[in-house]
mmCIF file of C-alpha atoms in Angstrom:
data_model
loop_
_atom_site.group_PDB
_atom_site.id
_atom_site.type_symbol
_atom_site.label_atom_id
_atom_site.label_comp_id
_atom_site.label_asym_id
_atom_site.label_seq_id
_atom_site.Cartn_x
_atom_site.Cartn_y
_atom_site.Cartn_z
ATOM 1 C CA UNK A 1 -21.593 -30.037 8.103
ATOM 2 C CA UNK A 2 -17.351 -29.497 8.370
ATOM 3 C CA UNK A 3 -17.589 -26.508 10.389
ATOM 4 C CA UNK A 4 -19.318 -28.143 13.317
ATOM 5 C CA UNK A 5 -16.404 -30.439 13.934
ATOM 6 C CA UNK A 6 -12.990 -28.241 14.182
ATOM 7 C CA UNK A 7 -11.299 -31.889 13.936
ATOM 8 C CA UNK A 8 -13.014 -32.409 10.487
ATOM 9 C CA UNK A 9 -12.317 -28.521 9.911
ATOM 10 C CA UNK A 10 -8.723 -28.748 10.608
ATOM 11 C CA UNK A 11 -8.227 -31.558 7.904
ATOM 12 C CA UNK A 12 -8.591 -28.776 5.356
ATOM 13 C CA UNK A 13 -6.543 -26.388 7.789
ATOM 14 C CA UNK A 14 -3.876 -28.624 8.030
ATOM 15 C CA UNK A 15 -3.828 -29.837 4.073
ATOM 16 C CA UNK A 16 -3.132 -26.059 3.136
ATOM 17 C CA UNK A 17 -0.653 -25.677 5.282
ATOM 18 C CA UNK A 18 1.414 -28.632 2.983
ATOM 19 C CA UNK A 19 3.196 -25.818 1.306
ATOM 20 C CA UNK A 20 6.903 -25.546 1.171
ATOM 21 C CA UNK A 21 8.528 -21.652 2.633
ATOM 22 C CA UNK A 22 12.038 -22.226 2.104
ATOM 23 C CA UNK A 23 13.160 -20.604 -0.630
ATOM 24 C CA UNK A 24 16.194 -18.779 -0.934
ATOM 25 C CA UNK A 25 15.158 -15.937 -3.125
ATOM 26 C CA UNK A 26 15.387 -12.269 -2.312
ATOM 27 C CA UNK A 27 12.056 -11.641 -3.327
ATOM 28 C CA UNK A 28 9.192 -13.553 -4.421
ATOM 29 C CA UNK A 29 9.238 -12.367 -7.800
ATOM 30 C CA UNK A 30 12.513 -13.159 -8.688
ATOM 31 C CA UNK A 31 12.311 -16.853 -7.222
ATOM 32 C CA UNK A 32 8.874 -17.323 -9.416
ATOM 33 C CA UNK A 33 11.143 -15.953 -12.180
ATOM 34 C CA UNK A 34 13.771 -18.172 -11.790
ATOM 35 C CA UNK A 35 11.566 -21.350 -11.559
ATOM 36 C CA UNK A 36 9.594 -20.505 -14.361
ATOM 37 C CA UNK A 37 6.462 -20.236 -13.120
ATOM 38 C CA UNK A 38 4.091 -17.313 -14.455
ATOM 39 C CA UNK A 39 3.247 -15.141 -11.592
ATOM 40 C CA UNK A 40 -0.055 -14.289 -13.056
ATOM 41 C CA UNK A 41 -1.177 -18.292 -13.192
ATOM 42 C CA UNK A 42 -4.395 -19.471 -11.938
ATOM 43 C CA UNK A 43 -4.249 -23.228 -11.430
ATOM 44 C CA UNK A 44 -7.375 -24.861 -10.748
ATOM 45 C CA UNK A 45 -7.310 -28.979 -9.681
ATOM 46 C CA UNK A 46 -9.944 -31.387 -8.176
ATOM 47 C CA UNK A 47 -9.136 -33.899 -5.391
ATOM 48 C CA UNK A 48 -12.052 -36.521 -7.397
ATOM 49 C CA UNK A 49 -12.174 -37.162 -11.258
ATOM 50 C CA UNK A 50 -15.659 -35.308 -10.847
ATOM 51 C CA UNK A 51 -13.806 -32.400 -9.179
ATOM 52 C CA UNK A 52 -11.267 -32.123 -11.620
ATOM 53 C CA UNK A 53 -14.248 -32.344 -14.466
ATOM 54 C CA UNK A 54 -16.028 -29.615 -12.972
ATOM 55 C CA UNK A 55 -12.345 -27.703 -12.751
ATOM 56 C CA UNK A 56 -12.311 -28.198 -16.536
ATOM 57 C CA UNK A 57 -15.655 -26.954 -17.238
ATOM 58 C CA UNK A 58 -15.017 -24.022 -15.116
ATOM 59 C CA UNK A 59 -11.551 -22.956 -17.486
ATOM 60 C CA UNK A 60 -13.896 -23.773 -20.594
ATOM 61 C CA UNK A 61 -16.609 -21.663 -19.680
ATOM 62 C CA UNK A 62 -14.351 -18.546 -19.408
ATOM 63 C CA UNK A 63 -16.638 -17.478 -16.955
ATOM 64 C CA UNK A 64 -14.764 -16.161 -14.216
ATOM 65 C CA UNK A 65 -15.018 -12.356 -13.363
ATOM 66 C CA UNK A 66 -10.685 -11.919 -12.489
ATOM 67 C CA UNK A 67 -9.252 -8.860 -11.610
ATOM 68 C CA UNK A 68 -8.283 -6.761 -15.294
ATOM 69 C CA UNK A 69 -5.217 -5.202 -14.197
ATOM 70 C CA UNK A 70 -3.707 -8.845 -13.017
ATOM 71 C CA UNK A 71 -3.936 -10.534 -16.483
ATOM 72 C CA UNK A 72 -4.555 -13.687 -15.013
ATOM 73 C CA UNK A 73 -4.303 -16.994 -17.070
ATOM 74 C CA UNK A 74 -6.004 -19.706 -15.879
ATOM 75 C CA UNK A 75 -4.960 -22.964 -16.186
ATOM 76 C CA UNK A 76 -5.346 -26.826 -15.265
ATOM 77 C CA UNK A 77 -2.993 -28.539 -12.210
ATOM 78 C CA UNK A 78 -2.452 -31.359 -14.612
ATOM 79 C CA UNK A 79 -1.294 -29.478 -17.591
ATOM 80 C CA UNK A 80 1.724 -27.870 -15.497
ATOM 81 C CA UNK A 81 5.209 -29.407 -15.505
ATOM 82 C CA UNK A 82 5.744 -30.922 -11.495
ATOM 83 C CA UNK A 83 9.296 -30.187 -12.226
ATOM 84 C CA UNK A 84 9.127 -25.959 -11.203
ATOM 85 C CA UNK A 85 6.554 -26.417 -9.127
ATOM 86 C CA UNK A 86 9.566 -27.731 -6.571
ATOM 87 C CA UNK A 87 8.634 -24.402 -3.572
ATOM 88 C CA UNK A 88 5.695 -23.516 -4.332
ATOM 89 C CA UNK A 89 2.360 -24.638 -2.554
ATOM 90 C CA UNK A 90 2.604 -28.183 -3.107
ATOM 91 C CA UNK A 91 -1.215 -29.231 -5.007
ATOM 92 C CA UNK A 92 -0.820 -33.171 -4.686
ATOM 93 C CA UNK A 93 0.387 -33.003 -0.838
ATOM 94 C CA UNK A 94 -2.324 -31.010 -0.272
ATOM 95 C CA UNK A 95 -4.842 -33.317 -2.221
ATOM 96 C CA UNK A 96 -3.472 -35.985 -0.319
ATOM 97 C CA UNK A 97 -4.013 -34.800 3.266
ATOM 98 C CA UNK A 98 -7.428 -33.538 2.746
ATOM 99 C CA UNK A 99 -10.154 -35.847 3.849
ATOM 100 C CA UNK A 100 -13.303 -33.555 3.695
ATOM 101 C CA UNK A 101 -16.185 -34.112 2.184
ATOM 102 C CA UNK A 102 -16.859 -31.048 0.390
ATOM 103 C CA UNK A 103 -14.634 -28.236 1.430
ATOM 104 C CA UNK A 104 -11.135 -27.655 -0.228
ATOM 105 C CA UNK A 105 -11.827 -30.420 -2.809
ATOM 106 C CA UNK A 106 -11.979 -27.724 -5.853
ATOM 107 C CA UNK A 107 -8.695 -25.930 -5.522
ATOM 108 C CA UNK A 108 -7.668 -22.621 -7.057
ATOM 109 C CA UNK A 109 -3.789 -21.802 -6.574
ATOM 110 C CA UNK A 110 -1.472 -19.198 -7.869
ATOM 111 C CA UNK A 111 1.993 -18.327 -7.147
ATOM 112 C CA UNK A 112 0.980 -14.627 -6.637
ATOM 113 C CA UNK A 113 -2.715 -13.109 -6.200
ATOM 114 C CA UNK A 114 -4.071 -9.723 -5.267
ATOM 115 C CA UNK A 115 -6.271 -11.464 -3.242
ATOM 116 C CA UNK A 116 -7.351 -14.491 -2.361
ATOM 117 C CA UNK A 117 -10.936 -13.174 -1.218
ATOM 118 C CA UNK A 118 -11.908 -10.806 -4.399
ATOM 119 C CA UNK A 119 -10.861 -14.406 -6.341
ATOM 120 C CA UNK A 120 -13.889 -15.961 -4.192
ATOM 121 C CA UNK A 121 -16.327 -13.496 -3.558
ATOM 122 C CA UNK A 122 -16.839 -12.234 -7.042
ATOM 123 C CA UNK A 123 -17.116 -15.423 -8.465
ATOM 124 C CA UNK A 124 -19.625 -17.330 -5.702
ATOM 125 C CA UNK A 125 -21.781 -17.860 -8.518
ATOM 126 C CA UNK A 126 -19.748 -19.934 -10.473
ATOM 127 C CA UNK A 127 -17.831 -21.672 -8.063
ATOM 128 C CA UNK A 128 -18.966 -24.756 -6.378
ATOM 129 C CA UNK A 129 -19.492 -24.543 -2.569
ATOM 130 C CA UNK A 130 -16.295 -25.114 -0.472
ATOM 131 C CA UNK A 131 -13.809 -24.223 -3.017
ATOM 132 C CA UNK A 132 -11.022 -22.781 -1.792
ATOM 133 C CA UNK A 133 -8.212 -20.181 -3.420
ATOM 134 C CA UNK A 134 -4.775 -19.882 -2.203
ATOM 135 C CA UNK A 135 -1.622 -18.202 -3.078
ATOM 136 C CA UNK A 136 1.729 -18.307 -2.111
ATOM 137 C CA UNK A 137 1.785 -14.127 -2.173
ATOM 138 C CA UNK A 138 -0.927 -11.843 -1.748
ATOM 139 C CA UNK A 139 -0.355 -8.109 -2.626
ATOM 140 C CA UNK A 140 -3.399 -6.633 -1.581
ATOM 141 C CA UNK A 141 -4.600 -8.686 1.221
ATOM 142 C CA UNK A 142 -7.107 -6.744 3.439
ATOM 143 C CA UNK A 143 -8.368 -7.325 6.678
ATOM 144 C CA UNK A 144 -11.618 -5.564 8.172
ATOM 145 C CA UNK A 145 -12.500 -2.298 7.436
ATOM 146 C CA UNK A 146 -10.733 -2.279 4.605
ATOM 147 C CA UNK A 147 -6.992 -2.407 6.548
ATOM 148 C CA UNK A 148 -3.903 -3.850 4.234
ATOM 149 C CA UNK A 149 -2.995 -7.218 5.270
ATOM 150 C CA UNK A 150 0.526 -7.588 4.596
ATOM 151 C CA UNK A 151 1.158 -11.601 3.067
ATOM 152 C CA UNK A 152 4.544 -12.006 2.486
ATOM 153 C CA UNK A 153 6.236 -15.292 1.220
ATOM 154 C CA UNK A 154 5.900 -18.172 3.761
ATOM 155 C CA UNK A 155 2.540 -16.777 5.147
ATOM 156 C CA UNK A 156 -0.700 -19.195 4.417
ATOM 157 C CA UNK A 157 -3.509 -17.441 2.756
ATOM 158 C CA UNK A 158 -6.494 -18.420 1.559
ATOM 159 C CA UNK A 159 -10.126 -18.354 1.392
ATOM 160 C CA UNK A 160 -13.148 -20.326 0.864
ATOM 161 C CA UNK A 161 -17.032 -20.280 -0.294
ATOM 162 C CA UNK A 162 -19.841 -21.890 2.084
ATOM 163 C CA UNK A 163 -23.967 -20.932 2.236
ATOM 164 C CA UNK A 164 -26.235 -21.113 4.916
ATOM 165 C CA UNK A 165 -29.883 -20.323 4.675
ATOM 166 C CA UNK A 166 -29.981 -18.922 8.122
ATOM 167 C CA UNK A 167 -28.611 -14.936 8.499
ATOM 168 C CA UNK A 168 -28.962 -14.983 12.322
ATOM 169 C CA UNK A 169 -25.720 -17.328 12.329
ATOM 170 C CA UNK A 170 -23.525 -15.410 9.947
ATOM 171 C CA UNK A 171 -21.330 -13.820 12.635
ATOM 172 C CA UNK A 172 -20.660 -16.955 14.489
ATOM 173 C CA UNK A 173 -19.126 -18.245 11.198
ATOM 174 C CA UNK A 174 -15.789 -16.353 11.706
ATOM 175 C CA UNK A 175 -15.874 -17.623 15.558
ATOM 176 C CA UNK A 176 -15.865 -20.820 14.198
ATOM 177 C CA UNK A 177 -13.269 -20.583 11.674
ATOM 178 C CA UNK A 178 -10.678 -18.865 14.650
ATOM 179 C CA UNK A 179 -10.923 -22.139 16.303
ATOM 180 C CA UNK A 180 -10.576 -24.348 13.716
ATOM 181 C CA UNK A 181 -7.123 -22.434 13.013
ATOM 182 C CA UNK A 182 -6.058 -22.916 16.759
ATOM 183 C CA UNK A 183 -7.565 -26.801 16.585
ATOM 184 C CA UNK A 184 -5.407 -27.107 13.429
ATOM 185 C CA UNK A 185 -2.467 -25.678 14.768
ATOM 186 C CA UNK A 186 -2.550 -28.036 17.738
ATOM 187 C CA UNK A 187 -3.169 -30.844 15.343
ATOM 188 C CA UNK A 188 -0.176 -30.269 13.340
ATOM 189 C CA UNK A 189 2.192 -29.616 16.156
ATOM 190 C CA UNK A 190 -0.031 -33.096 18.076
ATOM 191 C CA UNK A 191 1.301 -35.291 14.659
ATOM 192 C CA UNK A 192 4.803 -34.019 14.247
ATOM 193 C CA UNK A 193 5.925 -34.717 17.772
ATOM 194 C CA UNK A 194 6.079 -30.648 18.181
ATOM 195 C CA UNK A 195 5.631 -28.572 21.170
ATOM 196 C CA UNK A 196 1.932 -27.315 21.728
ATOM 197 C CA UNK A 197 1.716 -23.288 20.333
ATOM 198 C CA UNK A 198 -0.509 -21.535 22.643
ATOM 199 C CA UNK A 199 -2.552 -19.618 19.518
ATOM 200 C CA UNK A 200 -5.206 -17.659 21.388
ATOM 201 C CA UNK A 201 -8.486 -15.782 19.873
ATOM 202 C CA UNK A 202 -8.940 -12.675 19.956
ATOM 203 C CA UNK A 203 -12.535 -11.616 19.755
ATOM 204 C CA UNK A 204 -13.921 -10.866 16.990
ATOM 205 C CA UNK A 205 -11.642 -12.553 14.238
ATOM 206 C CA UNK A 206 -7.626 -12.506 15.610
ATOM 207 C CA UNK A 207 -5.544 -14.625 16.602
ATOM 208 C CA UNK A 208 -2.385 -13.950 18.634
ATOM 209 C CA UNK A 209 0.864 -16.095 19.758
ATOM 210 C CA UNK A 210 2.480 -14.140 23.243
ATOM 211 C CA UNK A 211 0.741 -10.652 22.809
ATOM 212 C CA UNK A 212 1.666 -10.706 18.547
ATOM 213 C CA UNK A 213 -0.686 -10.751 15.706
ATOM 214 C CA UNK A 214 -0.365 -13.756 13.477
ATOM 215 C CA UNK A 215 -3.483 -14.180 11.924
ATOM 216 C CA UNK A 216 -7.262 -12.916 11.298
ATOM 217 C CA UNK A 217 -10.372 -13.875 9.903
ATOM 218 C CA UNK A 218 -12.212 -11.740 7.259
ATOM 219 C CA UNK A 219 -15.814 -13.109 6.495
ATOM 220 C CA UNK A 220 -18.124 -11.396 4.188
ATOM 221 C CA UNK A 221 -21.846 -12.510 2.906
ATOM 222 C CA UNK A 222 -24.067 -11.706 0.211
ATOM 223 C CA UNK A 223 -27.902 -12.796 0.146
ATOM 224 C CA UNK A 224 -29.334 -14.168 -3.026
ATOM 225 C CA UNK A 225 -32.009 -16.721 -3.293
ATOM 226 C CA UNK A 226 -33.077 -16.964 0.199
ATOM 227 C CA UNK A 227 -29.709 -18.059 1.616
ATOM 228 C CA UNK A 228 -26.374 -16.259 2.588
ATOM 229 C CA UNK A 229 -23.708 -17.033 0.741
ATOM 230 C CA UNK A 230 -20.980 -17.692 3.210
ATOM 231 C CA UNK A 231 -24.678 -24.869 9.606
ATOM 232 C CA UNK A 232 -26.360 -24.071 12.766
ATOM 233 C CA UNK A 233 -24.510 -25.442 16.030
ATOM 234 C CA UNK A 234 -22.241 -23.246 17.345
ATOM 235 C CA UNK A 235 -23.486 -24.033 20.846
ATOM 236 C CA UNK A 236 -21.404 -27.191 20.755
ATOM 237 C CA UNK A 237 -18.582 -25.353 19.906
ATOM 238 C CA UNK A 238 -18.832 -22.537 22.540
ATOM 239 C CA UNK A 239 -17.556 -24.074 25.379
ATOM 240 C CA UNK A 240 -14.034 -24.749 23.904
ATOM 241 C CA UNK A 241 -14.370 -21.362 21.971
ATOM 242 C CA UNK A 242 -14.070 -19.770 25.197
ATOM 243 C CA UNK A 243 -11.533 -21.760 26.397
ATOM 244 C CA UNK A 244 -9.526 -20.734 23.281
ATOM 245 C CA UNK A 245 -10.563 -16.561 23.244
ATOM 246 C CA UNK A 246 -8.663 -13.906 25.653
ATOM 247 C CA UNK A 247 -11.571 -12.330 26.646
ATOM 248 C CA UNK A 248 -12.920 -14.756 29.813
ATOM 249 C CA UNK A 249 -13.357 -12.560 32.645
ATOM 250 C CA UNK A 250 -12.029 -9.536 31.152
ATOM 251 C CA UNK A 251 -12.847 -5.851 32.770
ATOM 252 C CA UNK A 252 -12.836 -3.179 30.405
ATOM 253 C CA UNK A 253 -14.480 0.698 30.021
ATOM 254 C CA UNK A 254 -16.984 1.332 27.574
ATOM 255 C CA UNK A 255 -16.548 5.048 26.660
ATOM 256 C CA UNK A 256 -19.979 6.766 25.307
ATOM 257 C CA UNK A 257 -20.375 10.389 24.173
ATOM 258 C CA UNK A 258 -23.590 12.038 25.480
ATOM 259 C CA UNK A 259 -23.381 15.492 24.224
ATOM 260 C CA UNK A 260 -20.217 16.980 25.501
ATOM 261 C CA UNK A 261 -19.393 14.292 28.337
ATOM 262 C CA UNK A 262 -18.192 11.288 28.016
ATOM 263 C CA UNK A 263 -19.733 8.513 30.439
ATOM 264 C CA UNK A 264 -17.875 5.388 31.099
ATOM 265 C CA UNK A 265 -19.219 2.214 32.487
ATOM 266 C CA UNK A 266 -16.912 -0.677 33.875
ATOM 267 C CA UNK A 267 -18.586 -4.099 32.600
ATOM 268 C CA UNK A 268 -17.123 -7.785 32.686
ATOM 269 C CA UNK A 269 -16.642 -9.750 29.483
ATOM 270 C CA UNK A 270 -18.998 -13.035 30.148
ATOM 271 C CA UNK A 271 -19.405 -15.049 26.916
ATOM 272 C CA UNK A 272 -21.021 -15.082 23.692
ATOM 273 C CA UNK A 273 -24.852 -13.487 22.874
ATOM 274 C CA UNK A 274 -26.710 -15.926 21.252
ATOM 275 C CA UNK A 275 -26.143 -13.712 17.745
ATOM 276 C CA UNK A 276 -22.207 -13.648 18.337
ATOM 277 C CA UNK A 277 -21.841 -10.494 20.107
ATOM 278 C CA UNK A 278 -19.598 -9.834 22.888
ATOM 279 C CA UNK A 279 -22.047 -9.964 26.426
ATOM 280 C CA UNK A 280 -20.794 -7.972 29.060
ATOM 281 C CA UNK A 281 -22.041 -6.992 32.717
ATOM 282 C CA UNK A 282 -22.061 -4.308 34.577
ATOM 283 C CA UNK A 283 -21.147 -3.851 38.217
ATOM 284 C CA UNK A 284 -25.062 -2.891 38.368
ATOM 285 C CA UNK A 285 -25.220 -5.911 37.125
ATOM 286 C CA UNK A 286 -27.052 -4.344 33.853
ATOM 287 C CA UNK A 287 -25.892 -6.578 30.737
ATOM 288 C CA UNK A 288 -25.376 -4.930 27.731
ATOM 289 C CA UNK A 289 -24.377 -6.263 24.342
ATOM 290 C CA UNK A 290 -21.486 -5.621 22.534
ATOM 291 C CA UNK A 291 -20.913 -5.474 18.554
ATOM 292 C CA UNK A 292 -17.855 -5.139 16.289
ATOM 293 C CA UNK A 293 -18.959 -3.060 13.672
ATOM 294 C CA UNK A 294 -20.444 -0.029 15.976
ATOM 295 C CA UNK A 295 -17.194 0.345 19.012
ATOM 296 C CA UNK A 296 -13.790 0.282 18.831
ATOM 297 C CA UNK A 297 -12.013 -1.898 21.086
ATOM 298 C CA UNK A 298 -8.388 -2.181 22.553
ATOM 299 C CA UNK A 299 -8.863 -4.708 24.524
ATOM 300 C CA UNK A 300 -5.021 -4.919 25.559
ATOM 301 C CA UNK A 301 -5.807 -1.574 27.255
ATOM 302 C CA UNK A 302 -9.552 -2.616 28.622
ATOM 303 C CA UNK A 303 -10.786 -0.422 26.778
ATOM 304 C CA UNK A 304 -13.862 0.391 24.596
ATOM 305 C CA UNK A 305 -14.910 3.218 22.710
ATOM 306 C CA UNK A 306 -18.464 3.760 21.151
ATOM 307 C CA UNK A 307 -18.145 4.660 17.643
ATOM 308 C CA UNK A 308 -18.643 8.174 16.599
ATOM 309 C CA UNK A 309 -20.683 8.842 13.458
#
């Protein structure tokens, strides 16, 4: 499977990243404008003849479920004139780095998207597994808990549809995606003669350059048929997982409210649970478990709050 080799993974990493950022517009809008190129496209191309087929099928079948207030047209990579296509995310570069054998092969582009993930996730059905959607814009990007994400112009967004049958593995999914970004970045910088960037992880789904935020991870499921719509392994992965995360060592304060009081207990951050979760250790040496969805964490300030219902 890709995602047990970030190597492999970064292949489709580094193929998105073939975009071109330089434009000279004051706003996005005006430069899509000005290159006449529809902001409310949907391109869809295949790397294969087979791929491209099934793209074909996919804009005759009118099946899609798109967003009503974006109006979106969707249309085929090879009925578009290459000639304004000059700053946007460049398709056949792309096509041409990727050497995976199932992810990023279907491709679904547009110069400007309300999101990449609603593209994905209401569709899973009738998208083939690994397709991936990117835009050069998003306008309402969100992160976890339903936070904006702000994507400007020059930012790389996208998103991507894999299954496992397994549920117990979900959460170690966006673990493994975190380091394929930070495998990819090294990659890139490896093959253009570049400087290493030190991207670290930030546990669950962040990832930071010198104490800034310059990326995250948002990774939903849905169960249907027996399998989760989203392949085992991670425990080859960990060790350079760790290496990669922020977290090795860490002391922080869990803060619980018991009645009126609130206790706090110092614990050390130790690895990975065997379900993803944070394990941490006490100075009793009691371990305790750790999950995303039920604390709050500042983990710049060692600090960890239980959350409140």
């Amino acid at each position: 499977m890709l995602l047990r080799n970030p190597a492999l993974t970064a292949s489709l990493l580094s193929a998105t990243t073939k975009k071109l950022c330089n434009h000279r517009c004051s706003t996005p809008a005006a430069f899509m404008a000005s290159s006449g190129v529809a902001c409310s496209l949907l391109v869809l191309c295949g790397k294969s003849l087979a791929e491209n087929e099934t793209a074909k099928a996919i804009k005759t079948s009118s099946t899609l479920k798109l967003p009503e207030d974006e109006k979106l047209s969707l249309v085929l990579h090879s009925e578009m004139d290459n000639s304004v296509m000059q700053g946007f995310f460049q398709v056949h570069s792309y096509m041409d780095s990727l050497s995976t054998n199932q992810f990023g092969r279907l491709l679904i582009w547009s110069p400007d998207l309300n999101s990449t993930h609603d593209i994905v996730s209401h569709n899973f059905c009738e998208l083939p597994i690994g397709t991936v959607c990117i835009a050069d814009v998003q306008t309402k990007g969100r992160g976890r808990s339903k936070n904006v994400w702000e994507s400007p112009l020059g930012c790389l967004m996208f998103s991507f549809t894999m299954q496992m049958e397994d549920g117990r593995v979900v959460p170690l999914v966006q673990y493994v995606v975190s380091l394929a970004m930070t495998e990819a970045i090294k990659d890139i910088c490896d093959k253009n003669g570049l400087p290493s960037i030190d991207v670290r992880i930030k546990w669950p789904n962040d990832l930071y350059l010198n104490g800034c935020k310059v990326g995250g991870i948002l990774c939903t499921s849905t169960y249907k048929s027996k399998k989760f719509n989203v392949s085992a392994g991670f425990q080859t992965l960990e060790e350079l997982y760790i290496k990669t995360w922020l977290h090795s060592g860490q002391r922080v304060v869990v803060q619980e409210k018991n009645e009126d009081k609130v206790i706090e207990h110092v614990v050390t951050i130790q690895g990975l649970t065997s379900s993803g979760y944070l394990l941490a250790v006490g100075d009793d040496n009691h371990m305790c478990e750790l999950h995303p969805d039920g604390n709050s964490f500042d983990f710049f300030k060692g600090l960890v709050r239980r959350k409140l219902q």
